[in-house]
Short mmCIF file of C-alpha atoms and ligand atoms in Angstrom, two decimals:
data_model
loop_
_atom_site.label_atom_id
_atom_site.label_comp_id
_atom_site.label_asym_id
_atom_site.label_seq_id
_atom_site.Cartn_x
_atom_site.Cartn_y
_atom_site.Cartn_z
CA UNK A 1 -19.91 2.96 -37.51
CA UNK A 2 -22.43 4.85 -38.81
CA UNK A 3 -24.81 2.54 -41.74
CA UNK A 4 -27.63 4.35 -43.73
CA UNK A 5 -29.71 0.89 -44.13
CA UNK A 6 -32.10 0.60 -47.16
CA UNK A 7 -35.54 -1.06 -46.54
CA UNK A 8 -34.84 -1.39 -42.70
CA UNK A 9 -38.47 -1.88 -41.92
CA UNK A 10 -38.70 -4.83 -44.10
CA UNK A 11 -38.04 -8.45 -43.01
CA UNK A 12 -33.82 -8.92 -43.57
CA UNK A 13 -33.36 -4.96 -43.33
CA UNK A 14 -34.93 -4.56 -39.73
CA UNK A 15 -32.70 -7.44 -38.51
CA UNK A 16 -29.88 -5.75 -39.87
CA UNK A 17 -31.09 -2.66 -38.18
CA UNK A 18 -31.59 -4.57 -34.84
CA UNK A 19 -28.27 -6.16 -34.72
CA UNK A 20 -26.49 -3.19 -35.68
CA UNK A 21 -27.67 -1.38 -33.09
CA UNK A 22 -27.43 -3.93 -30.13
CA UNK A 23 -23.37 -4.14 -31.25
CA UNK A 24 -23.27 0.32 -30.57
CA UNK A 25 -23.15 1.22 -34.35
CA UNK A 26 -25.40 3.78 -35.65
CA UNK A 27 -28.29 3.68 -37.71
CA UNK A 28 -30.24 5.69 -40.11
CA UNK A 29 -32.98 3.37 -41.62
CA UNK A 30 -34.58 4.60 -44.86
CA UNK A 31 -37.39 3.02 -45.75
CA UNK A 32 -40.91 4.07 -48.10
CA UNK A 33 -43.21 1.54 -46.08
CA UNK A 34 -44.20 -0.33 -48.65
CA UNK A 35 -47.21 -3.02 -48.49
CA UNK A 36 -44.12 -5.27 -47.35
CA UNK A 37 -42.88 -2.81 -44.53
CA UNK A 38 -43.58 -2.70 -40.62
CA UNK A 39 -42.23 -0.38 -37.87
CA UNK A 40 -43.00 -2.65 -35.58
CA UNK A 41 -40.18 -4.68 -36.60
CA UNK A 42 -38.15 -2.33 -35.51
CA UNK A 43 -39.71 -1.38 -31.92
CA UNK A 44 -36.57 -2.98 -30.24
CA UNK A 45 -34.71 0.14 -31.17
CA UNK A 46 -36.79 2.68 -32.29
CA UNK A 47 -36.10 4.72 -28.93
CA UNK A 48 -32.10 4.13 -29.00
CA UNK A 49 -30.12 7.38 -29.74
CA UNK A 50 -28.51 5.00 -32.28
CA UNK A 51 -31.33 4.97 -33.91
CA UNK A 52 -33.29 6.97 -36.87
CA UNK A 53 -35.95 6.55 -39.43
CA UNK A 54 -36.21 8.53 -42.74
CA UNK A 55 -39.32 7.78 -44.48
CA UNK A 56 -38.00 8.13 -48.91
CA UNK A 57 -38.67 6.33 -52.14
CA UNK A 58 -34.75 5.40 -53.14
CA UNK A 59 -36.26 6.26 -56.94
CA UNK A 60 -36.21 10.35 -55.12
CA UNK A 61 -33.13 11.70 -55.95
CA UNK A 62 -33.50 14.51 -53.67
CA UNK A 63 -34.54 13.04 -50.54
CA UNK A 64 -31.57 10.39 -51.28
CA UNK A 65 -29.10 14.00 -51.37
CA UNK A 66 -30.57 15.22 -48.66
CA UNK A 67 -30.12 12.28 -46.39
CA UNK A 68 -26.79 11.70 -47.18
CA UNK A 69 -26.00 15.37 -46.23
CA UNK A 70 -27.73 15.42 -43.33
CA UNK A 71 -26.78 12.04 -42.02
CA UNK A 72 -23.15 11.46 -43.66
CA UNK A 73 -23.37 7.82 -43.28
CA UNK A 74 -20.38 6.16 -43.43
CA UNK A 75 -21.56 2.63 -45.18
CA UNK A 76 -24.58 2.29 -46.70
CA UNK A 77 -26.45 -0.83 -46.99
CA UNK A 78 -29.03 -1.46 -49.50
CA UNK A 79 -32.07 -3.27 -49.16
CA UNK A 80 -34.70 -1.85 -50.32
CA UNK A 81 -36.36 -3.50 -52.75
CA UNK A 82 -39.95 -5.38 -54.45
CA UNK A 83 -38.63 -9.03 -53.07
CA UNK A 84 -41.71 -11.34 -53.52
CA UNK A 85 -41.48 -13.55 -56.81
CA UNK A 86 -45.55 -13.86 -57.38
CA UNK A 87 -45.92 -10.09 -56.99
CA UNK A 88 -42.98 -10.21 -60.06
CA UNK A 89 -45.15 -12.51 -62.09
CA UNK A 90 -48.07 -10.19 -61.94
CA UNK A 91 -47.05 -6.49 -61.88
CA UNK A 92 -43.28 -6.38 -63.00
CA UNK A 93 -43.20 -3.07 -63.82
CA UNK A 94 -42.71 -2.09 -60.32
CA UNK A 95 -39.79 -4.75 -59.56
CA UNK A 96 -37.92 -2.68 -62.64
CA UNK A 97 -38.58 0.67 -61.19
CA UNK A 98 -37.53 0.20 -57.42
CA UNK A 99 -35.07 -2.11 -57.90
CA UNK A 100 -32.94 -0.84 -61.19
CA UNK A 101 -34.21 2.38 -61.61
CA UNK A 102 -33.85 2.73 -57.21
CA UNK A 103 -30.46 1.24 -57.30
CA UNK A 104 -29.16 3.30 -60.07
CA UNK A 105 -30.59 6.49 -58.25
CA UNK A 106 -28.96 5.29 -54.55
CA UNK A 107 -25.68 4.89 -56.68
CA UNK A 108 -25.64 8.04 -57.55
CA UNK A 109 -26.48 9.69 -54.84
CA UNK A 110 -24.23 7.65 -53.12
CA UNK A 111 -21.37 8.24 -55.42
CA UNK A 112 -21.84 12.42 -55.38
CA UNK A 113 -22.19 11.80 -51.95
CA UNK A 114 -18.75 10.02 -51.30
CA UNK A 115 -17.54 12.08 -54.25
CA UNK A 116 -18.18 15.32 -52.12
CA UNK A 117 -16.76 13.84 -49.41
CA UNK A 118 -13.57 13.73 -50.39
CA UNK A 119 -13.52 9.56 -51.63
CA UNK A 120 -13.01 8.24 -48.03
CA UNK A 121 -11.03 5.33 -47.88
CA UNK A 122 -13.72 3.21 -45.58
CA UNK A 123 -16.73 4.38 -47.29
CA UNK A 124 -18.67 0.97 -48.78
CA UNK A 125 -21.69 0.59 -50.88
CA UNK A 126 -23.06 -2.97 -49.86
CA UNK A 127 -25.66 -4.00 -52.43
CA UNK A 128 -27.83 -6.79 -50.88
CA UNK A 129 -28.83 -9.49 -53.55
CA UNK A 130 -30.21 -12.60 -54.00
CA UNK A 131 -29.03 -16.31 -55.13
CA UNK A 132 -32.16 -16.30 -57.22
CA UNK A 133 -29.93 -14.44 -60.23
CA UNK A 134 -28.54 -17.94 -60.39
CA UNK A 135 -31.57 -19.76 -62.02
CA UNK A 136 -31.70 -23.04 -61.19
CA UNK A 137 -29.11 -25.85 -60.39
CA UNK A 138 -30.48 -29.23 -61.02
CA UNK A 139 -30.99 -32.15 -58.71
CA UNK A 140 -26.71 -32.83 -58.47
CA UNK A 141 -25.92 -31.99 -55.11
CA UNK A 142 -22.23 -31.91 -56.19
CA UNK A 143 -23.58 -28.65 -58.19
CA UNK A 144 -23.94 -25.47 -55.81
CA UNK A 145 -23.82 -21.88 -56.67
CA UNK A 146 -20.33 -20.14 -56.39
CA UNK A 147 -19.19 -16.79 -56.93
CA UNK A 148 -18.39 -17.22 -60.80
CA UNK A 149 -21.48 -18.92 -61.51
CA UNK A 150 -23.19 -17.23 -64.85
CA UNK A 151 -25.91 -15.01 -64.01
CA UNK A 152 -29.23 -16.87 -65.76
CA UNK A 153 -32.33 -15.72 -63.65
CA UNK A 154 -36.22 -16.42 -64.85
CA UNK A 155 -37.97 -14.49 -62.67
CA UNK A 156 -38.92 -11.23 -63.27
CA UNK A 157 -38.05 -10.60 -59.56
CA UNK A 158 -34.55 -12.67 -60.49
CA UNK A 159 -33.75 -10.52 -63.37
CA UNK A 160 -34.36 -7.11 -61.60
CA UNK A 161 -32.42 -8.04 -58.98
CA UNK A 162 -29.57 -9.46 -61.65
CA UNK A 163 -29.81 -6.19 -63.92
CA UNK A 164 -29.47 -4.14 -60.22
CA UNK A 165 -25.90 -6.20 -59.42
CA UNK A 166 -24.52 -4.99 -62.90
CA UNK A 167 -25.13 -1.91 -61.77
CA UNK A 168 -23.31 -2.25 -58.85
CA UNK A 169 -20.42 -3.75 -59.90
CA UNK A 170 -20.75 -0.94 -63.22
CA UNK A 171 -20.34 1.33 -60.79
CA UNK A 172 -17.10 -0.08 -59.46
CA UNK A 173 -15.48 -0.53 -62.55
CA UNK A 174 -15.84 2.20 -64.26
CA UNK A 175 -15.71 5.17 -60.72
CA UNK A 176 -14.24 3.63 -58.18
CA UNK A 177 -17.12 3.52 -56.19
CA UNK A 178 -15.96 0.73 -52.75
CA UNK A 179 -19.12 -1.71 -53.45
CA UNK A 180 -19.50 -4.44 -51.85
CA UNK A 181 -22.39 -7.77 -52.50
CA UNK A 182 -23.62 -10.48 -51.07
CA UNK A 183 -26.21 -12.69 -52.41
CA UNK A 184 -27.98 -14.77 -50.18
CA UNK A 185 -30.53 -17.76 -50.10
CA UNK A 186 -34.24 -18.22 -49.04
CA UNK A 187 -34.25 -15.92 -45.59
CA UNK A 188 -36.69 -17.51 -42.66
CA UNK A 189 -37.28 -16.08 -38.89
CA UNK A 190 -38.94 -14.09 -37.05
CA UNK A 191 -41.13 -10.73 -38.31
CA UNK A 192 -41.12 -12.62 -41.89
CA UNK A 193 -44.40 -10.91 -43.79
CA UNK A 194 -47.02 -13.15 -43.98
CA UNK A 195 -46.93 -13.47 -48.31
CA UNK A 196 -44.07 -15.91 -48.34
CA UNK A 197 -44.03 -19.76 -47.92
CA UNK A 198 -43.03 -20.23 -43.79
CA UNK A 199 -45.25 -17.91 -42.22
CA UNK A 200 -48.24 -18.45 -44.79
CA UNK A 201 -48.07 -22.45 -43.70
CA UNK A 202 -47.66 -21.22 -40.13
CA UNK A 203 -50.57 -18.84 -40.22
CA UNK A 204 -52.60 -21.44 -42.76
CA UNK A 205 -51.99 -24.17 -39.80
CA UNK A 206 -52.47 -21.96 -36.83
CA UNK A 207 -56.05 -21.12 -38.69
CA UNK A 208 -57.19 -24.57 -40.24
CA UNK A 209 -57.02 -23.69 -43.54
CA UNK A 210 -55.48 -25.54 -45.96
CA UNK A 211 -51.11 -25.43 -46.15
CA UNK A 212 -50.83 -24.75 -50.02
CA UNK A 213 -47.59 -26.42 -51.98
CA UNK A 214 -46.47 -25.35 -55.33
CA UNK A 215 -46.86 -28.15 -58.19
CA UNK A 216 -45.26 -31.82 -56.43
CA UNK A 217 -43.05 -29.69 -53.66
CA UNK A 218 -40.22 -30.70 -54.82
CA UNK A 219 -38.08 -27.66 -55.18
CA UNK A 220 -35.32 -27.14 -52.80
CA UNK A 221 -34.12 -24.04 -51.46
CA UNK A 222 -31.40 -23.26 -49.00
CA UNK A 223 -32.96 -21.79 -45.72
CA UNK A 224 -31.32 -19.09 -43.87
CA UNK A 225 -31.84 -17.78 -40.12
CA UNK A 226 -33.12 -14.02 -40.83
CA UNK A 227 -30.51 -13.18 -38.13
CA UNK A 228 -27.42 -15.44 -39.21
CA UNK A 229 -27.86 -13.67 -42.07
CA UNK A 230 -27.46 -9.87 -40.41
CA UNK A 231 -24.55 -11.45 -38.82
CA UNK A 232 -23.11 -12.34 -41.98
CA UNK A 233 -23.97 -8.91 -43.49
CA UNK A 234 -22.10 -7.01 -40.98
CA UNK A 235 -19.47 -8.98 -41.54
CA UNK A 236 -19.44 -8.49 -44.97
CA UNK A 237 -19.30 -4.92 -44.59
CA UNK A 238 -16.21 -4.71 -41.79
CA UNK A 239 -13.78 -7.25 -43.43
CA UNK A 240 -15.54 -7.64 -47.31
CA UNK A 241 -13.25 -6.85 -49.52
CA UNK A 242 -14.01 -3.72 -52.27
CA UNK A 243 -15.45 -4.75 -55.27
CA UNK A 244 -15.89 -8.51 -53.59
CA UNK A 245 -19.25 -10.90 -54.01
CA UNK A 246 -20.39 -13.00 -51.76
CA UNK A 247 -22.93 -15.65 -51.45
CA UNK A 248 -24.87 -16.28 -47.95
CA UNK A 249 -26.00 -19.45 -47.42
CA UNK A 250 -27.77 -21.27 -44.65
CA UNK A 251 -25.89 -24.62 -44.89
CA UNK A 252 -29.69 -26.27 -44.97
CA UNK A 253 -30.94 -27.81 -48.03
CA UNK A 254 -34.71 -28.85 -47.42
CA UNK A 255 -37.78 -29.49 -50.41
CA UNK A 256 -40.39 -27.52 -49.48
CA UNK A 257 -42.83 -30.39 -48.82
CA UNK A 258 -40.53 -31.99 -46.46
CA UNK A 259 -40.10 -28.11 -45.07
CA UNK A 260 -43.82 -27.92 -44.31
CA UNK A 261 -43.36 -31.06 -42.64
CA UNK A 262 -40.87 -30.14 -40.40
CA UNK A 263 -43.23 -26.91 -39.08
CA UNK A 264 -46.30 -29.36 -38.83
CA UNK A 265 -44.49 -31.34 -36.43
CA UNK A 266 -43.58 -29.21 -34.90
CA UNK A 267 -46.85 -27.62 -34.66
CA UNK A 268 -48.15 -31.02 -33.84
CA UNK A 269 -46.03 -30.86 -30.43
CA UNK A 270 -46.61 -26.71 -29.52
CA UNK A 271 -49.91 -26.70 -30.50
CA UNK A 272 -51.32 -29.87 -30.79
CA UNK A 273 -54.13 -29.80 -33.06
CA UNK A 274 -58.18 -31.67 -32.64
CA UNK A 275 -58.86 -32.46 -35.09
CA UNK A 276 -55.75 -34.70 -36.52
CA UNK A 277 -51.94 -33.58 -37.57
CA UNK A 278 -51.57 -30.57 -39.22
CA UNK A 279 -50.02 -32.06 -41.98
CA UNK A 280 -53.35 -33.49 -42.75
CA UNK A 281 -53.54 -30.08 -43.91
CA UNK A 282 -51.03 -30.11 -46.61
CA UNK A 283 -52.69 -29.37 -50.14
CA UNK A 284 -50.70 -29.40 -53.59
CA UNK A 285 -51.77 -26.17 -55.84
CA UNK A 286 -50.53 -25.87 -59.20
CA UNK A 287 -47.12 -24.81 -59.62
CA UNK A 288 -45.75 -20.97 -60.41
CA UNK A 289 -44.55 -20.43 -63.78
CA UNK A 290 -40.81 -20.33 -64.57
CA UNK A 291 -40.35 -22.41 -60.45
CA UNK A 292 -37.18 -22.72 -60.41
CA UNK A 293 -36.11 -26.17 -59.44
CA UNK A 294 -33.40 -25.61 -57.08
CA UNK A 295 -31.05 -23.31 -55.25
CA UNK A 296 -28.29 -24.09 -53.32
CA UNK A 297 -25.25 -21.96 -52.04
CA UNK A 298 -21.66 -23.05 -51.96
CA UNK A 299 -20.76 -20.83 -48.86
CA UNK A 300 -16.75 -21.55 -49.30
CA UNK A 301 -15.53 -17.77 -49.59
CA UNK A 302 -17.68 -16.47 -46.92
CA UNK A 303 -15.99 -19.34 -45.11
CA UNK A 304 -12.26 -19.12 -45.55
CA UNK A 305 -12.43 -15.65 -45.96
CA UNK A 306 -14.48 -13.84 -43.46
CA UNK A 307 -14.36 -16.70 -41.12
CA UNK A 308 -18.55 -16.93 -40.94
CA UNK A 309 -20.78 -19.61 -41.23
CA UNK A 310 -24.55 -19.86 -40.27
CA UNK A 311 -25.33 -20.86 -36.07
CA UNK A 312 -28.38 -22.66 -36.40
CA UNK A 313 -29.90 -25.69 -37.82
CA UNK A 314 -32.68 -25.87 -39.92
CA UNK A 315 -34.86 -27.41 -37.40
CA UNK A 316 -33.37 -25.39 -34.61
CA UNK A 317 -34.35 -22.23 -36.89
CA UNK A 318 -38.15 -23.52 -37.25
CA UNK A 319 -38.49 -24.53 -33.92
CA UNK A 320 -37.74 -20.36 -33.12
CA UNK A 321 -39.62 -19.27 -35.56
CA UNK A 322 -42.76 -21.81 -34.82
CA UNK A 323 -42.58 -20.31 -31.67
CA UNK A 324 -42.11 -16.68 -32.31
CA UNK A 325 -45.36 -16.73 -34.70
CA UNK A 326 -46.92 -18.71 -31.38
CA UNK A 327 -45.52 -15.27 -29.40
CA UNK A 328 -46.58 -12.73 -31.37
CA UNK A 329 -50.63 -12.09 -32.69
CA UNK A 330 -50.25 -8.83 -32.04
CA UNK A 331 -47.82 -8.19 -34.91
CA UNK A 332 -49.00 -10.55 -37.76
CA UNK A 333 -52.90 -10.32 -37.27
CA UNK A 334 -53.14 -6.81 -38.76
CA UNK A 335 -50.34 -8.09 -41.29
CA UNK A 336 -53.16 -10.27 -42.58
CA UNK A 337 -55.47 -6.90 -43.76
CA UNK A 338 -53.04 -5.95 -46.45
CA UNK A 339 -53.22 -6.03 -50.08
CA UNK A 340 -52.30 -10.08 -51.78
CA UNK A 341 -52.23 -11.39 -47.96
CA UNK A 342 -53.74 -14.53 -47.85
CA UNK A 343 -54.77 -14.33 -52.31
CA UNK A 344 -52.79 -17.05 -54.43
CA UNK A 345 -50.42 -14.43 -56.43
CA UNK A 346 -48.34 -15.08 -59.66
CA UNK A 347 -50.11 -17.58 -61.24
CA UNK A 348 -49.62 -16.40 -64.94
CA UNK A 349 -53.04 -16.22 -65.49
CA UNK A 350 -53.87 -13.07 -67.06
P1 NAD B 401 -38.96 -6.87 -47.97
O1 NAD B 401 -40.10 -6.74 -48.50
O2 NAD B 401 -39.24 -7.77 -46.66
O3 NAD B 401 -39.15 -5.54 -47.37
C1 NAD B 401 -38.51 -4.38 -48.61
C2 NAD B 401 -38.47 -3.36 -47.85
O4 NAD B 401 -38.10 -2.27 -48.67
C3 NAD B 401 -39.66 -2.76 -47.17
O5 NAD B 401 -39.44 -2.00 -45.59
C4 NAD B 401 -39.89 -1.95 -48.39
O6 NAD B 401 -41.20 -0.86 -47.68
C5 NAD B 401 -38.84 -1.25 -48.16
N1 NAD B 401 -39.03 -0.73 -49.64
C6 NAD B 401 -39.61 -1.07 -51.55
N2 NAD B 401 -39.18 -0.38 -52.23
C7 NAD B 401 -38.73 1.07 -51.72
C8 NAD B 401 -38.00 2.18 -52.71
N3 NAD B 401 -38.71 2.08 -53.39
N4 NAD B 401 -37.51 3.18 -51.55
C9 NAD B 401 -37.62 2.71 -50.43
N5 NAD B 401 -38.36 1.41 -49.82
C10 NAD B 401 -38.27 0.59 -50.43
O7 NAD B 401 -37.99 -8.07 -48.55
P2 NAD B 401 -36.85 -8.61 -47.62
O8 NAD B 401 -37.18 -10.24 -47.27
O9 NAD B 401 -36.96 -8.38 -46.15
O10 NAD B 401 -35.84 -8.61 -48.26
C11 NAD B 401 -33.89 -7.34 -48.02
C12 NAD B 401 -33.80 -7.61 -49.65
O11 NAD B 401 -32.87 -8.99 -49.29
C13 NAD B 401 -34.13 -7.26 -50.35
O12 NAD B 401 -33.14 -6.86 -51.35
C14 NAD B 401 -34.17 -8.68 -51.67
O13 NAD B 401 -34.03 -8.81 -53.13
C15 NAD B 401 -33.06 -9.23 -51.06
N6 NAD B 401 -33.25 -10.91 -51.20
C16 NAD B 401 -34.50 -11.59 -49.99
C17 NAD B 401 -34.17 -12.78 -49.78
C18 NAD B 401 -35.44 -13.48 -48.98
O14 NAD B 401 -35.50 -14.51 -48.65
N7 NAD B 401 -36.39 -12.63 -48.33
C19 NAD B 401 -33.22 -13.84 -49.92
C20 NAD B 401 -31.98 -13.35 -50.91
C21 NAD B 401 -32.22 -11.87 -50.73
#
């Protein structure tokens, strides 16, 4: 299969690129290389004859037309986006531009290419989205996000992703473009940009800095190991039903506070600290405005239709992740100098 991956220099996109090439697929990685990108993420496949990189912006229609014509992909996996909720609170414009206008431009470029090719039956436009479009769940474990849960986004990021999901569905209903949608829970794992909770906690701990917990740490997330997610996405693009959406979760709910305590326990074992346990560094800070209380995915459709389940538990995935950061300082150290990294963002303060 020849796959055009957008956002393939980011965290999840690069996991998709690495896995797809390892499985023998041809991959064109289209990425604008924003602050969140890192081409080292795809270094393991950069020299493969199956891999090509194209630096381009998904809002640039002429560039997209050129790339579609030059590479003639059989499927598109669209991951390029502004992805950090805290940054969306401080500067929502970039999220509207990239996530909504960029997805619209991708849809139009893909539609025009698909029409020019004579509407090939196997063509797919797979849009990768988030469970945050569904809003916030109460603590009741019986309640989970299904594919039928009404959309109720609460942050600028979630609203921009919800808008892009609606555009993708409209292009299916109106133009017949063969689309697939997935909405996944919070990812974690190797190559996670050091502005997100898990890498922030690991790297602050190693530096002896406070481990910031928003609010009281009771917010619950359903953690999905990024390499499991990449595998799930390839399942969907190969076997998913056209026009359908699939929720992808890790079956691993944990509160932020318990998650941070788990990371501290792993570090206490792997890299003991002379000044006492890492848990001593936990510090509660002002909450994020509109912070969703709980996300949890009902994974029934992925399991029953596509036979997919996550392969690792949260504890296994965290152990691998912590070990990866201990082994890959050359990857993360330079990223600490990028704009906004290490700063408290998204407090809602003017
Ligand atoms: P990321 O921020 O790590 O990577 C995004 C990539 O997109 C970067 O390489 C960046 O350079 C590229 N990009 C941004 N704007 C672009 C533009 N205008 N043109 C071309 N490229 C551009 O994001 P991620 O965490 O890997 O997320 C990937 C996708 O998965 C996003 O669509 C995100 O909404 C979705 N998602 C992420 C998570 C998560 O936990 N990380 C959860 C659910 C859904």
